[in-house]
PDB file of C-alpha atoms in Angstrom:
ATOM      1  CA  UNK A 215      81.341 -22.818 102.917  1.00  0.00           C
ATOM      2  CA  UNK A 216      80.061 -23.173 106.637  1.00  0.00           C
ATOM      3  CA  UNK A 217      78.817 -26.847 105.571  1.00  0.00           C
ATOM      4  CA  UNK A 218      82.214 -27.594 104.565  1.00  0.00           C
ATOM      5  CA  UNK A 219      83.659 -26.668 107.929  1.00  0.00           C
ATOM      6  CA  UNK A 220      81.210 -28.457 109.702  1.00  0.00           C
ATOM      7  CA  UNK A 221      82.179 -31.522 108.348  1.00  0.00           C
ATOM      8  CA  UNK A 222      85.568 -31.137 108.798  1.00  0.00           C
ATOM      9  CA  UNK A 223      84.759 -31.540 112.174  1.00  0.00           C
ATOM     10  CA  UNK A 224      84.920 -35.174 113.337  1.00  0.00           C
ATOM     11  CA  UNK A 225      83.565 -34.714 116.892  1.00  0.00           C
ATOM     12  CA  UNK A 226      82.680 -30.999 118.518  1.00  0.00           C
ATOM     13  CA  UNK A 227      84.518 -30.268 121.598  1.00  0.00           C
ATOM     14  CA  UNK A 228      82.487 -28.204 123.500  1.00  0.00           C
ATOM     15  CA  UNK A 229      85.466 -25.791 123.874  1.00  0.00           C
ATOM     16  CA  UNK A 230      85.987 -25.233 120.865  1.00  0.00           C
ATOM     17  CA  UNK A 231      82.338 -24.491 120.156  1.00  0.00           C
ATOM     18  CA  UNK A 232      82.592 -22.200 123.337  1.00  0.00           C
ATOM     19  CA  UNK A 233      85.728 -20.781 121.511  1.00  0.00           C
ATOM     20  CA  UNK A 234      83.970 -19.895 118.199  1.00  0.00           C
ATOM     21  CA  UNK A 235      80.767 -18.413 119.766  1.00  0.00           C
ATOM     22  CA  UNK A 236      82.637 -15.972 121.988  1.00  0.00           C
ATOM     23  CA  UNK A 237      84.892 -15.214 118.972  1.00  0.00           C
ATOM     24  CA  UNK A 238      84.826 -11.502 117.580  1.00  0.00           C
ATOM     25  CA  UNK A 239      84.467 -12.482 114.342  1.00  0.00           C
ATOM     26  CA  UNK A 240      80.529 -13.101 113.393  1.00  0.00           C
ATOM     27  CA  UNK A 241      81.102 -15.734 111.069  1.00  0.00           C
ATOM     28  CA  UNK A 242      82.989 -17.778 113.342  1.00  0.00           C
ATOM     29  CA  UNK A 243      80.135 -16.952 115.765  1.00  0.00           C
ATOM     30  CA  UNK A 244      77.859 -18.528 112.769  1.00  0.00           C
ATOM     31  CA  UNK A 245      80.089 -21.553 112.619  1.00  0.00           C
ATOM     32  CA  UNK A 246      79.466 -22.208 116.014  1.00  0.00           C
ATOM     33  CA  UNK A 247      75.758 -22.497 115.297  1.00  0.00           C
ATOM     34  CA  UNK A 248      76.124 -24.727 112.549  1.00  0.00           C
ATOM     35  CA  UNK A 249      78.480 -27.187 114.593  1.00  0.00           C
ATOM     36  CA  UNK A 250      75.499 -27.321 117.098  1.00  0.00           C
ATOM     37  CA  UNK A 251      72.707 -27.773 114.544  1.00  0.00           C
ATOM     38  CA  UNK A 252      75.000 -30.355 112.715  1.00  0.00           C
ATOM     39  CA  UNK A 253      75.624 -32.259 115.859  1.00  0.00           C
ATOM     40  CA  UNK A 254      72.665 -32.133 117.507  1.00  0.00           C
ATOM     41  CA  UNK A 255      74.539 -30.761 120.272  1.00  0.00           C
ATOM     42  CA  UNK A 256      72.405 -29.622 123.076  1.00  0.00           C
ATOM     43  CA  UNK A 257      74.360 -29.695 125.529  1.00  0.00           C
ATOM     44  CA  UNK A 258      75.827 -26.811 123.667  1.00  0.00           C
ATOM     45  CA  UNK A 259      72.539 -24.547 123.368  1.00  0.00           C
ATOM     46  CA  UNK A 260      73.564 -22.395 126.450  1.00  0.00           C
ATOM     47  CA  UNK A 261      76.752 -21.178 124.349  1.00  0.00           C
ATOM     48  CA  UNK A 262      74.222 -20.290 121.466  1.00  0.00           C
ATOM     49  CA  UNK A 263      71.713 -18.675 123.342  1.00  0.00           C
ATOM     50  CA  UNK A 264      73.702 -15.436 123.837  1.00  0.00           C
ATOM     51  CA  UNK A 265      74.019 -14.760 120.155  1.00  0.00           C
ATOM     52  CA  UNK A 266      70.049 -14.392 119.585  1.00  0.00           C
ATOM     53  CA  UNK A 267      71.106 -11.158 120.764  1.00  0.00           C
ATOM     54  CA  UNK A 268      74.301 -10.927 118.369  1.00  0.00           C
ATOM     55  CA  UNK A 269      75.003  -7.693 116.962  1.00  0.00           C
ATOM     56  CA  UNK A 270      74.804  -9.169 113.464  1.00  0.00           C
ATOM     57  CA  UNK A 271      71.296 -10.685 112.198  1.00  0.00           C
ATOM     58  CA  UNK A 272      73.165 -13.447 110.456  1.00  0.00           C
ATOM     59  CA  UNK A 273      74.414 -14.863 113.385  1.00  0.00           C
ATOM     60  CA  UNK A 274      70.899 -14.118 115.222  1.00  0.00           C
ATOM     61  CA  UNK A 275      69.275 -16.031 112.700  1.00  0.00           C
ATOM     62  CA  UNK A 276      71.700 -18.755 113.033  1.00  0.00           C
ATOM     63  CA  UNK A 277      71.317 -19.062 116.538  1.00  0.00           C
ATOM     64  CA  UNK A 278      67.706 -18.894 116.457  1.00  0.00           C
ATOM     65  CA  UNK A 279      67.722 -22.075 113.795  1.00  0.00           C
ATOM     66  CA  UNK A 280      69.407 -23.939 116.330  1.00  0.00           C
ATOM     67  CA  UNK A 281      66.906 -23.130 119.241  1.00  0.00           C
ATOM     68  CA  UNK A 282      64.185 -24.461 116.453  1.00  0.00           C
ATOM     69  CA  UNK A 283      65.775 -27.505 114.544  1.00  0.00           C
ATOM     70  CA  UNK A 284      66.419 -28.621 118.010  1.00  0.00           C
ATOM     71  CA  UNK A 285      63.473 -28.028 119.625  1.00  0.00           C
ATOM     72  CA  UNK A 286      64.659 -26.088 122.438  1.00  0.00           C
ATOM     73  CA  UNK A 287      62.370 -24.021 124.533  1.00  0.00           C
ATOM     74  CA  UNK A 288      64.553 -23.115 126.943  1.00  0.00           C
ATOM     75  CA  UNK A 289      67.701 -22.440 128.120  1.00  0.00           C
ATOM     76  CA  UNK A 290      68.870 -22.316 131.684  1.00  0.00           C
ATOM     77  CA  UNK A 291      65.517 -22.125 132.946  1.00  0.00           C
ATOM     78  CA  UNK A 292      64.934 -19.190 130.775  1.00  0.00           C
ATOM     79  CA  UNK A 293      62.412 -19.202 128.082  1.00  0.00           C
ATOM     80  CA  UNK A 294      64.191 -18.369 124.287  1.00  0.00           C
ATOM     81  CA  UNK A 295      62.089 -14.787 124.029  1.00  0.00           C
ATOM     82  CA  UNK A 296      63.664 -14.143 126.984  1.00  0.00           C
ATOM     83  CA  UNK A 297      67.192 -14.494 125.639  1.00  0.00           C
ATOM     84  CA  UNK A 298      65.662 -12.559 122.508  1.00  0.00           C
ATOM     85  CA  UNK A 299      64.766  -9.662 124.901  1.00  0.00           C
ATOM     86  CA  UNK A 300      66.567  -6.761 124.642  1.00  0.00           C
ATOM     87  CA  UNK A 301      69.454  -5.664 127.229  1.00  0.00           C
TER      88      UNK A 301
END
């Protein structure tokens, strides 16, 4: 089902992927993710990087696949186990 959405999308907007990760509902949260993976976006990681500390482990999971199927090591100058610390 999130697949389909992605491709629905014909460009990602990085407001609307800003929208959907700060959105209370975790599977929009997860949707965000994908759009990122799908897109290769990562200019969009720093959106991401606050839901490896989601409340739900789906979207954590999510979010970490993007930090690893883009290669990302870090985000804002901060390494990704920091962003994985807890709070």
């Amino acid at each position: 089902a999130i697949q389909s959405l992605v491709n629905l999308f014909e460009t990602a907007d990085r407001n609307e992927v800003m929208r959907l990760a700060r959105c209370d509902r975790a599977g929009l949260r997860d949707v965000a993710c994908q759009v990122v993976k799908f897109f290769l976006l990562t200019r969009d990681v720093d959106l991401i990087a606050p839901l490896i500390n989601d409340g739900r482990p789906e979207v954590r999971a999510s979010a970490l696949g993007v930090m690893a199927s883009l290669g990302v090591k870090e985000v804002l100058g901060y390494p990704i186990a920091d962003w994985a610390a807890p709070r």
